[in-house]
Coordinates of C-alpha atoms in Angstrom, one line a residue:
M1 CA -7.8 -13.3 31.3
D2 CA -6.2 -11.2 34.0
K3 CA -3.2 -10.3 31.9
W4 CA -2.5 -11.0 28.3
D5 CA 1.0 -11.8 27.0
V6 CA 0.4 -9.4 24.1
V7 CA -2.4 -7.0 23.3
I8 CA -2.5 -6.0 19.6
I9 CA -4.3 -2.7 18.8
G10 CA -5.6 -2.7 15.2
G11 CA -7.0 -5.6 13.2
G12 CA -5.4 -4.9 9.8
L13 CA -2.7 -6.7 7.9
A14 CA 0.1 -5.8 10.5
G15 CA -2.0 -6.9 13.4
Y16 CA -2.9 -10.3 11.8
V17 CA 0.7 -11.0 10.7
A18 CA 2.0 -10.3 14.2
S19 CA -0.8 -12.3 15.9
N20 CA 0.0 -15.3 13.8
Y21 CA 3.7 -15.3 14.6
L22 CA 3.0 -14.8 18.3
A23 CA 0.4 -17.5 18.6
R24 CA 2.8 -20.0 17.1
S25 CA 5.0 -19.3 20.2
K26 CA 2.1 -20.2 22.6
L27 CA 1.7 -16.6 23.8
S28 CA -1.8 -15.4 24.8
V29 CA -2.9 -12.8 22.3
L30 CA -5.8 -10.3 22.3
M31 CA -6.5 -8.2 19.2
L32 CA -8.6 -5.1 19.5
E33 CA -10.2 -3.5 16.4
K34 CA -12.2 -0.3 16.7
G35 CA -14.4 -1.0 13.6
K36 CA -17.1 -3.5 13.1
Q37 CA -15.0 -5.3 10.5
V38 CA -11.3 -6.5 10.6
G39 CA -8.9 -6.2 7.7
G40 CA -8.1 -2.4 7.6
R41 CA -7.3 -1.3 4.1
A42 CA -7.0 -5.0 3.0
R43 CA -10.7 -5.4 3.1
T44 CA -12.7 -6.3 0.0
T45 CA -16.3 -5.4 -0.4
K46 CA -18.8 -7.4 -2.4
I47 CA -21.3 -5.1 -4.3
K48 CA -23.8 -6.5 -6.7
G49 CA -21.7 -9.6 -7.2
Q50 CA -18.5 -7.6 -7.8
Y51 CA -15.4 -7.7 -5.5
F52 CA -14.0 -4.2 -4.8
N53 CA -10.7 -3.7 -2.9
L54 CA -10.3 -0.3 -1.4
G55 CA -8.8 1.1 -4.5
P56 CA -6.1 -0.7 -6.6
H57 CA -4.1 -3.3 -4.8
A58 CA -1.2 -5.4 -6.1
L59 CA 1.1 -7.8 -4.3
Y60 CA 4.8 -7.8 -5.2
K61 CA 6.0 -11.2 -6.2
K62 CA 9.6 -10.4 -5.2
G63 CA 8.6 -8.4 -2.1
K64 CA 9.0 -9.1 1.6
A65 CA 5.2 -9.3 2.3
W66 CA 5.0 -12.2 -0.2
V67 CA 7.7 -14.1 1.6
I68 CA 6.1 -13.5 5.0
L69 CA 2.7 -14.5 3.9
E70 CA 4.0 -17.7 2.4
E71 CA 5.9 -18.4 5.6
L72 CA 2.6 -18.2 7.5
G73 CA 1.0 -20.6 5.0
I74 CA -1.2 -18.2 3.2
Q75 CA -2.3 -19.2 -0.3
L76 CA -1.8 -16.4 -2.8
D77 CA -4.0 -17.1 -5.7
G78 CA -4.0 -14.8 -8.7
K79 CA -2.2 -13.9 -11.9
R80 CA 0.5 -11.5 -13.0
P81 CA -0.6 -8.7 -15.3
K82 CA 1.5 -8.2 -18.4
P83 CA 4.1 -5.4 -18.1
D84 CA 2.6 -3.4 -20.9
G85 CA -0.2 -0.8 -21.3
I86 CA -0.4 2.8 -22.5
L87 CA 0.9 6.2 -21.4
T88 CA -1.2 9.2 -22.1
G89 CA -0.4 12.9 -22.3
D90 CA -1.3 16.0 -24.4
N91 CA -4.1 14.1 -26.1
H92 CA -1.7 11.3 -27.3
E93 CA -1.4 7.7 -26.5
F94 CA 1.9 5.9 -26.4
I95 CA 2.8 2.2 -25.8
A96 CA 4.3 2.0 -22.3
P97 CA 8.0 1.0 -22.5
F98 CA 7.7 -1.4 -19.5
S99 CA 8.5 -4.6 -21.4
A100 CA 11.0 -5.5 -24.1
I101 CA 8.4 -5.2 -26.8
G102 CA 7.1 -2.0 -25.3
V103 CA 10.6 -0.4 -25.5
L104 CA 11.1 -1.5 -29.1
T105 CA 7.7 -0.3 -30.3
T106 CA 6.9 2.9 -28.3
H107 CA 7.0 6.2 -30.0
Y108 CA 7.3 8.1 -26.7
L109 CA 11.1 7.6 -26.8
N110 CA 13.6 8.0 -29.7
W111 CA 16.4 5.4 -30.1
K112 CA 18.9 7.4 -28.0
E113 CA 16.3 7.7 -25.2
K114 CA 15.5 4.0 -25.4
V115 CA 19.1 3.1 -24.9
E116 CA 19.2 5.4 -21.9
W117 CA 16.0 4.0 -20.5
L118 CA 17.3 0.5 -20.6
A119 CA 20.5 1.6 -18.9
V120 CA 18.5 3.4 -16.2
L121 CA 16.3 0.3 -15.5
S122 CA 19.4 -1.7 -15.1
E123 CA 20.7 0.8 -12.6
V124 CA 17.4 0.6 -10.7
I125 CA 18.0 -3.2 -10.3
R126 CA 21.6 -2.8 -9.2
V127 CA 21.4 0.3 -7.0
D128 CA 22.3 -0.1 -3.3
V129 CA 19.5 1.8 -1.6
Q130 CA 21.7 2.3 1.5
K131 CA 24.0 4.5 -0.5
I132 CA 21.3 6.9 -1.6
A133 CA 19.7 7.3 1.8
E134 CA 20.4 11.0 1.8
L135 CA 18.8 11.7 -1.5
T136 CA 15.2 12.5 -2.4
F137 CA 13.7 10.6 -5.2
C138 CA 13.7 13.7 -7.4
Q139 CA 17.4 14.2 -6.7
W140 CA 18.2 10.6 -7.6
V141 CA 16.2 10.8 -10.8
T142 CA 17.8 14.0 -12.1
Q143 CA 21.3 12.6 -11.2
T144 CA 20.6 9.2 -12.9
A145 CA 18.8 10.2 -16.1
R146 CA 19.7 13.0 -18.5
S147 CA 16.6 12.8 -20.8
K148 CA 13.5 14.6 -19.5
K149 CA 11.4 11.8 -21.0
V150 CA 13.4 9.1 -19.2
Q151 CA 13.0 11.2 -16.0
S152 CA 9.3 11.4 -16.5
L153 CA 9.1 7.6 -16.8
L154 CA 10.9 7.2 -13.5
F155 CA 8.4 9.5 -11.9
V156 CA 5.5 7.5 -13.3
L157 CA 7.0 4.2 -12.0
G158 CA 7.7 5.9 -8.6
R159 CA 4.0 6.7 -8.3
L160 CA 3.0 3.3 -9.5
S161 CA 5.2 1.4 -7.0
A162 CA 4.8 3.5 -3.9
Y163 CA 1.7 5.6 -4.4
C164 CA 3.7 8.7 -3.5
H165 CA 3.3 11.8 -5.6
A166 CA 5.9 14.1 -4.0
P167 CA 9.3 13.1 -5.5
E168 CA 10.9 16.3 -4.1
R169 CA 10.1 15.2 -0.5
V170 CA 10.2 11.4 -0.4
G171 CA 13.4 9.5 0.2
A172 CA 14.9 7.8 -2.8
A173 CA 15.8 4.7 -0.8
V174 CA 12.2 3.7 0.0
I175 CA 10.8 4.5 -3.5
L176 CA 13.6 2.5 -5.2
S177 CA 13.1 -0.4 -2.8
H178 CA 9.5 -0.6 -4.0
L179 CA 10.5 0.0 -7.6
K180 CA 12.8 -2.9 -7.5
S181 CA 10.0 -5.1 -6.3
V182 CA 7.6 -3.9 -8.9
L183 CA 10.1 -4.7 -11.7
G184 CA 10.0 -8.3 -10.3
G185 CA 6.3 -8.5 -11.1
V186 CA 3.0 -8.2 -9.2
I187 CA -0.2 -10.3 -9.0
Y188 CA -3.8 -9.3 -8.6
L189 CA -5.5 -11.6 -6.1
N190 CA -8.6 -13.7 -6.9
G191 CA -11.4 -12.6 -4.7
G192 CA -9.4 -9.5 -3.6
W193 CA -7.2 -8.9 -0.6
Q194 CA -9.9 -10.1 1.8
T195 CA -8.7 -13.6 1.0
I196 CA -5.4 -12.8 2.8
I197 CA -7.2 -11.4 5.8
D198 CA -9.6 -14.3 6.0
Q199 CA -6.8 -16.9 6.0
L200 CA -4.8 -15.0 8.6
H201 CA -8.0 -14.6 10.7
N202 CA -8.9 -18.3 10.6
Q203 CA -5.3 -19.3 11.5
A204 CA -5.2 -16.8 14.3
V205 CA -8.5 -18.1 15.8
I206 CA -7.5 -21.7 15.5
T207 CA -4.2 -21.0 17.4
G208 CA -6.1 -19.2 20.2
V209 CA -5.9 -15.5 19.4
Q210 CA -8.9 -13.6 20.8
I211 CA -10.3 -11.0 18.5
Q212 CA -12.7 -8.3 19.6
T213 CA -14.3 -5.6 17.4
H214 CA -15.9 -2.3 18.3
K215 CA -13.1 -1.7 20.8
T216 CA -11.7 1.9 20.7
V217 CA -8.5 2.4 22.6
E218 CA -8.1 5.8 24.2
Q219 CA -5.0 5.5 26.3
I220 CA -2.0 3.3 26.9
T221 CA -0.3 3.7 30.3
E222 CA 2.4 2.0 32.3
T223 CA 1.6 0.2 35.6
S224 CA 3.7 -0.8 38.5
T225 CA 3.3 -4.5 37.8
D226 CA 5.5 -4.9 34.8
S227 CA 2.7 -4.5 32.3
L228 CA 0.8 -1.9 30.3
K229 CA -2.8 -0.8 30.8
V230 CA -5.0 -0.3 27.7
V231 CA -8.0 1.9 28.5
L232 CA -11.0 1.7 26.1
S233 CA -13.5 4.4 25.3
D234 CA -16.2 2.6 27.4
G235 CA -13.9 2.6 30.5
E236 CA -12.8 -1.0 30.2
E237 CA -9.2 -1.6 31.2
I238 CA -7.1 -4.4 29.8
L239 CA -3.6 -5.5 31.0
G240 CA -0.9 -6.8 28.8
R241 CA 2.7 -7.6 29.3
N242 CA 3.3 -6.3 25.9
V243 CA 1.3 -4.1 23.5
I244 CA 1.8 -3.9 19.7
Y245 CA 0.2 -0.8 18.2
T246 CA -0.7 -1.1 14.5
A247 CA -3.2 1.7 13.9
G248 CA -2.5 5.2 12.8
P249 CA 0.5 7.1 14.2
Q250 CA -1.4 10.3 14.9
E251 CA -3.8 8.4 17.1
L252 CA -0.8 6.8 18.9
A253 CA 0.6 10.3 19.5
G254 CA -2.6 11.3 21.2
M255 CA -2.4 8.3 23.5
L256 CA 1.2 8.8 24.5
G257 CA 1.3 12.5 25.2
K258 CA 3.1 15.6 23.9
D259 CA 6.7 14.5 24.3
E260 CA 6.6 10.8 23.5
G261 CA 4.4 11.1 20.5
A262 CA 6.0 14.1 18.7
F263 CA 7.5 12.0 15.8
F264 CA 4.4 10.0 15.2
R265 CA 2.2 13.2 15.3
N266 CA 4.3 14.8 12.6
M267 CA 4.0 12.0 10.1
I268 CA 2.3 13.0 6.8
P269 CA -0.2 10.5 5.4
V270 CA -0.1 9.5 1.7
K271 CA -3.6 10.0 0.2
G272 CA -5.4 9.4 -3.1
A273 CA -8.8 9.2 -4.7
T274 CA -10.2 6.0 -6.2
L275 CA -13.1 5.3 -8.6
D276 CA -13.8 1.5 -8.5
I277 CA -16.0 0.4 -11.3
A278 CA -17.6 -2.9 -12.7
L279 CA -18.6 -3.0 -16.3
T280 CA -20.5 -5.5 -18.4
K281 CA -17.9 -5.0 -21.1
L282 CA -14.9 -3.0 -21.9
P283 CA -15.4 -0.6 -24.9
R284 CA -11.7 -1.1 -25.7
P285 CA -10.9 -4.6 -24.4
K286 CA -7.2 -4.4 -25.2
K287 CA -6.7 -1.2 -23.1
L288 CA -6.1 -2.8 -19.7
F289 CA -3.6 -0.5 -18.1
A290 CA -2.8 3.2 -18.4
M291 CA -1.0 6.0 -16.6
D292 CA -0.7 9.7 -17.5
I293 CA 2.8 10.9 -18.1
R294 CA 2.5 14.3 -16.5
K295 CA -0.6 14.1 -14.3
P296 CA -1.0 11.6 -11.4
F297 CA -3.6 9.4 -12.9
Y298 CA -3.8 5.6 -13.1
M299 CA -6.2 3.0 -14.6
S300 CA -6.0 -0.8 -14.5
V301 CA -8.5 -3.6 -15.2
H302 CA -7.7 -6.0 -12.4
S303 CA -10.3 -8.6 -13.4
A304 CA -8.1 -9.3 -16.5
C305 CA -5.9 -11.2 -14.2
A306 CA -8.0 -12.0 -11.2
R307 CA -11.5 -13.4 -10.5
L308 CA -13.3 -10.3 -9.1
S309 CA -16.9 -10.9 -10.3
E310 CA -19.5 -13.6 -10.0
D311 CA -19.9 -13.2 -13.8
K312 CA -16.6 -14.0 -15.6
D313 CA -17.6 -11.7 -18.5
N314 CA -17.7 -8.6 -16.3
S315 CA -14.8 -6.3 -15.9
V316 CA -13.6 -4.7 -12.6
L317 CA -11.3 -1.8 -12.8
H318 CA -9.8 1.0 -10.7
V319 CA -9.2 4.6 -11.7
F320 CA -6.9 6.4 -9.2
K321 CA -5.4 9.9 -8.6
Y322 CA -2.3 10.2 -6.4
F323 CA -2.4 13.3 -4.2
H324 CA 0.4 15.6 -3.4
P325 CA 0.6 16.2 0.4
D326 CA 0.0 19.9 -0.1
E327 CA -2.9 19.5 -2.6
K328 CA -6.3 21.1 -1.7
I329 CA -8.8 18.4 -2.6
D330 CA -12.1 19.2 -4.3
G331 CA -13.9 15.8 -4.3
T332 CA -16.4 16.8 -7.0
K333 CA -13.6 18.0 -9.3
V334 CA -11.4 15.0 -8.7
K335 CA -14.3 12.6 -9.6
E336 CA -14.8 14.5 -12.9
E337 CA -11.0 14.2 -13.6
L338 CA -11.1 10.5 -13.0
E339 CA -14.1 10.0 -15.2
Q340 CA -12.5 12.0 -18.0
F341 CA -9.3 10.1 -17.8
L342 CA -11.2 6.8 -18.1
E343 CA -13.3 8.2 -20.9
G344 CA -10.1 8.8 -22.9
I345 CA -9.1 5.2 -22.5
Q346 CA -12.5 3.4 -22.5
P347 CA -14.9 5.7 -24.4
D348 CA -18.6 5.4 -23.5
W349 CA -17.8 3.2 -20.5
K350 CA -20.8 4.8 -18.7
D351 CA -23.1 2.8 -21.0
H352 CA -21.9 -0.5 -19.4
V353 CA -21.7 0.3 -15.7
I354 CA -23.0 -2.4 -13.3
T355 CA -22.0 -0.5 -10.2
S356 CA -19.3 1.9 -9.0
R357 CA -17.9 3.4 -5.9
Y358 CA -16.1 6.7 -5.5
M359 CA -13.9 7.5 -2.5
P360 CA -12.6 11.1 -2.8
Q361 CA -9.9 10.8 -0.1
I362 CA -8.5 7.6 1.2
T363 CA -5.3 7.1 3.2
V364 CA -3.1 4.9 1.2
N365 CA -0.2 4.9 3.7
H366 CA 0.1 6.5 7.1
R367 CA 3.6 7.8 6.4
L368 CA 5.1 9.8 3.6
P369 CA 8.6 8.3 3.7
Q370 CA 11.1 11.1 4.2
I371 CA 14.8 11.2 4.7
G372 CA 15.8 10.5 8.2
D373 CA 12.8 8.4 9.1
E374 CA 15.0 5.4 9.4
F375 CA 16.7 6.8 12.5
Q376 CA 13.4 7.0 14.3
L377 CA 12.1 3.6 13.1
G378 CA 15.2 1.4 13.5
S379 CA 13.4 -0.7 16.1
S380 CA 9.8 -1.7 16.9
T381 CA 10.3 -0.7 20.5
T382 CA 9.3 2.7 21.9
E383 CA 10.2 4.9 24.9
I384 CA 7.6 3.0 26.8
P385 CA 8.9 -0.5 27.9
G386 CA 6.7 -3.2 26.5
L387 CA 5.1 -1.0 23.8
Y388 CA 5.9 -1.9 20.2
I389 CA 4.9 -0.4 16.9
A390 CA 4.0 -2.0 13.5
G391 CA 2.1 -0.9 10.5
D392 CA 2.6 0.5 7.0
W393 CA 4.3 3.5 8.7
A394 CA 6.5 1.6 11.2
C395 CA 9.2 0.1 8.9
P396 CA 12.3 2.2 8.2
D397 CA 12.8 1.2 4.5
L398 CA 9.3 0.1 3.3
I399 CA 5.7 1.3 3.3
L400 CA 2.3 -0.1 2.2
A401 CA 1.8 -3.9 2.7
E402 CA 5.5 -4.4 2.5
G403 CA 6.0 -2.2 5.5
A404 CA 3.0 -3.5 7.4
A405 CA 4.1 -7.2 7.1
S406 CA 7.8 -6.5 7.7
S407 CA 7.3 -4.4 10.8
A408 CA 4.7 -6.8 12.2
K409 CA 7.1 -9.7 11.9
R410 CA 9.9 -7.7 13.5
A411 CA 7.7 -6.6 16.5
A412 CA 6.6 -10.2 17.1
A413 CA 10.2 -11.5 16.8
E414 CA 11.4 -8.9 19.4
I415 CA 8.7 -9.9 21.8
I416 CA 9.4 -13.6 21.4
K417 CA 13.1 -13.0 21.8
N418 CA 12.7 -11.0 25.0
R419 CA 10.4 -13.7 26.4
M420 CA 12.9 -16.5 25.6
G421 CA 15.9 -14.5 26.8

C-alpha cells in the first residue's frame, strides 16, 4: 500500500487494542513489531509443558482493561484467587488481613489496629483520586493511617497493585486507582496472557490488519504530503496518515530528537526480578500467596486458579522482587534472595522442580508514575501532527495493562474522530 491510514509501532497489548478498534472503522492498518514474536510483556512461554507468563500477571476484574477487552469480544477465562495468604517478617508468619476472616484471625494487628485497618480500606474505596493528585503515595499513607503496622499494610498493597516500590516518589492518585481495582478482585488466566494476545491477533488479521515482525523503526519524520514517514533499520520507508507509537518512551525520544522527546527521555522505568517455577507438588499446599511486610518480595501459586500446566497436578508459581529505581541490582544476589524467600514458605521446594526461569531485571512498566505526569499525558497527540502515543506509560492516571489498554483505545478514538470530523 502506498500510504496506510494508520501505522502502529509495537505489537504488544496497546498495539493490538488500538488495531482492533481502528480496523472496525475500516481504516487500513499496518502493525510493525521489532521482535520475532508479538505480544510484548503479555507473552506466555511454554516450557516443558508449563505455561510461564513474564513474571506474575493478574487482570483486575473491576479495571478498565477488563471492560475494553470485553468490548472487543475477548474471552477472559480464569478464576479469582482468594483474598487471603500470609505476611512474613522477622522470621514470623501472619495471616494476611485482606479478607474478613483474615482481619479477624490475624495476629499481626491488635484490635485497635484492626478497626483502623478496616476504616482505611473503606477510605481507599471512597477516596477521590483527583483530590490527592499533588500527594505522593507515602504522603497519603502517613496522612491517612496512624498505626505503623497499618501504614506497612498499605505499602504492601501498593506494591502488589502497581508493582511500584518507591512510595516517596510515585503519585498517590495512580497507586490508589490501581489499589481500588485490586480490592475489586483479580483473575489469573487459563493458558496465560498469551490467550489475550492470540484472540486480539486473530481478530486483527480477520479485519484486515497487516502485521509484520522483525521491523525495527529508527526514525519518524514529517512529510510535505500530510503524512508521516516511518524509516526502518533496513532503509525501508513507510508512509502513514497517522502513526501510533506503543513501544518504549526512551526509544521514541531518540526518534524525535532532543527537544520533542525530552519528557519521554526522562521517564523512569519500573523494574523487578522474577523467578518462575513449576513444581510436581507444593511442600505446603495451603500456602498459595505470600508477601514480606518490610522487604519487597512476593510469591503466588497462579496455577491454583488457572490452568498453566499440561499436568493438572503440577504447580506453577512466581516469586518476585520489586526494585526501587535507585537500587543497584546484583542478579546473583537477588536470585538467592528469591530462593530463600520461597524456602521460607515452601520448604524443600527444590526437590520438586520440573523447570524454572529466572529473569534478574525485567521492565514491568515503562513509566514510574510521578506527580505532574498527567499534564504531559492529557492527550494521545504529540507535537508532531498525526503522531499518537499509547502504552503502559502513556495514560495519565493508569499504568501496566490498565494504562496500555486505556491509552490505546483513546488514541484509536482520536484518530477515528479526526477522520470522521
